[in-house]
């Protein structure tokens, strides 16, 4: 049975994986990715529930960026549910821009974010693991940075008693069934099939399918 009730607001937050070009001038268009797939499935199954789905993901964001906009893009919205997927840029930027985020910094930022949300809203939380499909040889070394951050997300989920969507393992298993590029051409940004995989995992976690 769905955990989302009538007249609730579901807010998706994160980086480019969530962003997917949602319309900044029209809340009804929430992009081309997994948030839209989730909204479409839920709305088709429960058309009478009048649930509002919003996207505020911003491409390139890291945990610190979410903290900077926690008032405007989290608290002020007064969501019933907040779904967060963040962390891959905190890893990637270490290798692409020489801007590292330690696991400790990531944990402190994530805890601060969740504390502010829980203290200032009545929202229930869904945490989505960051994930990586190593389609390029140099991405193998990213694991030493990303895996501790995935552990942080799991730790925060237990600490704040949230729902958890275990995407890293889901993508790892999916990569055994077909090429990794089938799910993500660059190892980070999902293809349409990859977004479908995220949406299915999210919907399953929420008891919708």
Tab-separated table of C-alpha atoms in Angstrom:
chain	number	residue	atom	x	y	z
A	1	UNK	CA	0.000	0.000	0.000
A	2	UNK	CA	1.268	3.449	-0.899
A	3	UNK	CA	2.871	5.466	1.883
A	4	UNK	CA	1.859	8.695	0.147
A	5	UNK	CA	-1.548	9.973	1.215
A	6	UNK	CA	-4.149	12.279	-0.272
A	7	UNK	CA	-3.268	15.941	-0.819
A	8	UNK	CA	0.404	15.485	0.090
A	9	UNK	CA	3.370	17.216	-1.551
A	10	UNK	CA	6.379	15.172	-2.629
A	11	UNK	CA	9.595	17.148	-3.138
A	12	UNK	CA	12.523	15.737	-5.124
A	13	UNK	CA	15.937	17.231	-4.345
A	14	UNK	CA	19.435	16.641	-5.632
A	15	UNK	CA	21.794	17.331	-8.507
A	16	UNK	CA	21.606	16.869	-12.291
A	17	UNK	CA	20.303	13.303	-11.967
A	18	UNK	CA	17.207	14.780	-10.337
A	19	UNK	CA	17.179	18.111	-12.198
A	20	UNK	CA	16.633	16.784	-15.739
A	21	UNK	CA	15.620	20.263	-16.945
A	22	UNK	CA	12.532	20.818	-14.824
A	23	UNK	CA	10.772	24.044	-15.740
A	24	UNK	CA	11.713	26.844	-13.333
A	25	UNK	CA	8.621	28.803	-14.420
A	26	UNK	CA	6.117	25.938	-14.263
A	27	UNK	CA	5.981	23.617	-11.265
A	28	UNK	CA	3.869	21.138	-13.200
A	29	UNK	CA	6.757	20.170	-15.482
A	30	UNK	CA	9.263	18.350	-13.292
A	31	UNK	CA	11.785	17.291	-15.915
A	32	UNK	CA	12.567	14.323	-18.114
A	33	UNK	CA	13.852	11.911	-15.478
A	34	UNK	CA	12.824	9.650	-12.622
A	35	UNK	CA	10.682	12.275	-10.787
A	36	UNK	CA	8.374	12.451	-13.802
A	37	UNK	CA	8.211	8.663	-14.075
A	38	UNK	CA	7.348	8.433	-10.375
A	39	UNK	CA	4.692	11.125	-10.711
A	40	UNK	CA	3.181	9.470	-13.778
A	41	UNK	CA	2.974	6.036	-12.166
A	42	UNK	CA	1.552	7.310	-8.893
A	43	UNK	CA	-0.958	9.608	-10.552
A	44	UNK	CA	-2.151	6.846	-12.869
A	45	UNK	CA	-2.697	4.488	-9.936
A	46	UNK	CA	-4.174	7.039	-7.505
A	47	UNK	CA	-5.777	9.804	-9.602
A	48	UNK	CA	-8.169	10.659	-6.790
A	49	UNK	CA	-5.400	11.474	-4.294
A	50	UNK	CA	-4.483	14.943	-5.599
A	51	UNK	CA	-0.776	14.500	-4.769
A	52	UNK	CA	1.572	17.279	-5.840
A	53	UNK	CA	5.055	16.366	-7.091
A	54	UNK	CA	7.755	19.054	-7.167
A	55	UNK	CA	11.349	19.041	-8.418
A	56	UNK	CA	14.026	21.354	-7.060
A	57	UNK	CA	17.133	19.415	-8.084
A	58	UNK	CA	19.927	21.588	-9.496
A	59	UNK	CA	22.654	20.323	-11.788
A	60	UNK	CA	26.133	20.372	-10.268
A	61	UNK	CA	24.928	20.580	-6.669
A	62	UNK	CA	26.832	19.064	-3.786
A	63	UNK	CA	25.747	18.642	-0.177
A	64	UNK	CA	26.856	22.179	0.683
A	65	UNK	CA	24.669	23.623	-2.053
A	66	UNK	CA	21.593	21.911	-0.656
A	67	UNK	CA	22.373	23.443	2.727
A	68	UNK	CA	22.612	26.914	1.201
A	69	UNK	CA	19.084	26.657	-0.184
A	70	UNK	CA	17.466	24.667	2.604
A	71	UNK	CA	15.134	27.505	3.611
A	72	UNK	CA	13.848	28.457	0.150
A	73	UNK	CA	13.881	25.054	-1.539
A	74	UNK	CA	12.984	22.803	1.385
A	75	UNK	CA	11.408	24.478	4.408
A	76	UNK	CA	9.367	27.177	2.659
A	77	UNK	CA	7.731	24.577	0.404
A	78	UNK	CA	6.286	22.768	3.454
A	79	UNK	CA	6.515	19.326	1.796
A	80	UNK	CA	4.945	16.151	3.126
A	81	UNK	CA	7.828	14.080	1.736
A	82	UNK	CA	11.392	15.046	0.835
A	83	UNK	CA	13.365	12.712	-1.422
A	84	UNK	CA	17.103	13.460	-1.577
A	85	UNK	CA	19.728	12.100	-3.952
A	86	UNK	CA	23.092	13.803	-3.482
A	87	UNK	CA	26.747	12.846	-3.278
A	88	UNK	CA	28.089	11.969	-6.701
A	89	UNK	CA	29.359	15.512	-7.331
A	90	UNK	CA	30.989	15.546	-3.903
A	91	UNK	CA	33.002	12.631	-5.289
A	92	UNK	CA	33.334	13.591	-8.974
A	93	UNK	CA	34.552	17.144	-8.344
A	94	UNK	CA	37.556	15.753	-6.491
A	95	UNK	CA	38.771	14.260	-9.768
A	96	UNK	CA	37.410	16.773	-12.288
A	97	UNK	CA	37.960	20.080	-10.441
A	98	UNK	CA	40.349	19.163	-7.609
A	99	UNK	CA	37.610	20.126	-5.137
A	100	UNK	CA	37.425	17.251	-2.654
A	101	UNK	CA	34.768	16.715	-0.024
A	102	UNK	CA	35.896	14.363	2.712
A	103	UNK	CA	33.535	11.735	4.066
A	104	UNK	CA	33.542	13.648	7.349
A	105	UNK	CA	32.544	16.907	5.673
A	106	UNK	CA	29.868	15.094	3.712
A	107	UNK	CA	28.469	13.536	6.884
A	108	UNK	CA	28.438	16.819	8.782
A	109	UNK	CA	26.704	18.570	5.911
A	110	UNK	CA	24.144	15.811	5.431
A	111	UNK	CA	23.348	15.674	9.151
A	112	UNK	CA	22.986	19.459	9.259
A	113	UNK	CA	20.631	19.368	6.268
A	114	UNK	CA	18.427	16.629	7.713
A	115	UNK	CA	18.384	18.294	11.119
A	116	UNK	CA	17.153	21.564	9.606
A	117	UNK	CA	14.470	19.750	7.606
A	118	UNK	CA	13.206	17.700	10.555
A	119	UNK	CA	13.239	20.647	12.951
A	120	UNK	CA	11.423	23.025	10.609
A	121	UNK	CA	8.989	20.820	8.678
A	122	UNK	CA	6.781	17.789	9.236
A	123	UNK	CA	8.206	16.106	6.156
A	124	UNK	CA	8.991	12.419	6.008
A	125	UNK	CA	12.323	11.606	4.392
A	126	UNK	CA	13.465	9.323	1.577
A	127	UNK	CA	17.231	9.089	1.061
A	128	UNK	CA	18.542	7.763	-2.253
A	129	UNK	CA	22.083	6.455	-2.424
A	130	UNK	CA	24.473	8.052	-4.918
A	131	UNK	CA	25.709	5.446	-7.381
A	132	UNK	CA	28.408	4.840	-9.968
A	133	UNK	CA	28.781	2.585	-12.967
A	134	UNK	CA	32.469	2.451	-13.863
A	135	UNK	CA	32.198	2.785	-17.646
A	136	UNK	CA	35.636	4.430	-17.905
A	137	UNK	CA	38.803	2.839	-16.435
A	138	UNK	CA	39.679	5.997	-14.477
A	139	UNK	CA	36.361	5.795	-12.647
A	140	UNK	CA	37.528	2.696	-10.798
A	141	UNK	CA	39.500	4.902	-8.397
A	142	UNK	CA	36.389	6.964	-7.626
A	143	UNK	CA	35.200	4.110	-5.443
A	144	UNK	CA	37.672	4.977	-2.697
A	145	UNK	CA	35.910	8.334	-2.415
A	146	UNK	CA	32.300	7.419	-3.186
A	147	UNK	CA	31.875	4.275	-1.097
A	148	UNK	CA	32.432	6.084	2.242
A	149	UNK	CA	29.835	8.660	1.154
A	150	UNK	CA	27.340	5.902	0.373
A	151	UNK	CA	28.019	4.576	3.878
A	152	UNK	CA	27.230	8.059	5.219
A	153	UNK	CA	23.844	8.059	3.467
A	154	UNK	CA	23.047	4.663	4.982
A	155	UNK	CA	24.142	5.912	8.396
A	156	UNK	CA	22.004	9.050	8.102
A	157	UNK	CA	19.023	6.929	7.077
A	158	UNK	CA	19.322	4.911	10.277
A	159	UNK	CA	20.023	7.946	12.445
A	160	UNK	CA	17.020	9.910	11.150
A	161	UNK	CA	14.812	6.830	10.645
A	162	UNK	CA	14.179	7.524	6.968
A	163	UNK	CA	13.317	5.322	4.046
A	164	UNK	CA	16.331	4.321	1.942
A	165	UNK	CA	16.525	3.581	-1.780
A	166	UNK	CA	19.687	1.429	-2.201
A	167	UNK	CA	20.558	2.570	-5.706
A	168	UNK	CA	24.244	1.688	-5.804
A	169	UNK	CA	23.598	-2.012	-5.374
A	170	UNK	CA	20.612	-1.873	-7.717
A	171	UNK	CA	22.718	-0.352	-10.494
A	172	UNK	CA	25.566	-2.748	-9.811
A	173	UNK	CA	23.220	-5.717	-10.288
A	174	UNK	CA	21.616	-4.132	-13.342
A	175	UNK	CA	25.069	-3.693	-14.876
A	176	UNK	CA	25.486	-7.463	-14.821
A	177	UNK	CA	22.392	-7.982	-16.963
A	178	UNK	CA	23.449	-5.679	-19.788
A	179	UNK	CA	26.257	-3.239	-20.493
A	180	UNK	CA	26.866	-0.532	-17.935
A	181	UNK	CA	26.444	2.008	-20.731
A	182	UNK	CA	22.874	0.783	-21.194
A	183	UNK	CA	22.079	2.319	-17.806
A	184	UNK	CA	24.460	5.300	-17.902
A	185	UNK	CA	26.637	6.338	-20.826
A	186	UNK	CA	29.094	8.240	-18.632
A	187	UNK	CA	28.703	6.177	-15.459
A	188	UNK	CA	26.898	8.972	-13.616
A	189	UNK	CA	23.940	10.327	-15.591
A	190	UNK	CA	21.245	7.723	-16.229
A	191	UNK	CA	19.883	6.862	-19.637
A	192	UNK	CA	16.111	6.620	-19.987
A	193	UNK	CA	16.406	3.010	-18.806
A	194	UNK	CA	18.501	4.171	-15.863
A	195	UNK	CA	15.885	6.704	-14.855
A	196	UNK	CA	13.298	3.961	-15.128
A	197	UNK	CA	15.392	1.823	-12.808
A	198	UNK	CA	15.579	4.614	-10.223
A	199	UNK	CA	11.843	5.263	-10.466
A	200	UNK	CA	10.995	1.593	-10.055
A	201	UNK	CA	13.210	1.307	-6.973
A	202	UNK	CA	11.701	4.487	-5.504
A	203	UNK	CA	8.134	3.361	-6.164
A	204	UNK	CA	8.863	-0.042	-4.643
A	205	UNK	CA	10.368	1.540	-1.526
A	206	UNK	CA	7.234	3.679	-1.153
A	207	UNK	CA	4.900	0.693	-1.524
A	208	UNK	CA	3.390	2.028	-4.734
A	209	UNK	CA	4.290	-0.899	-6.990
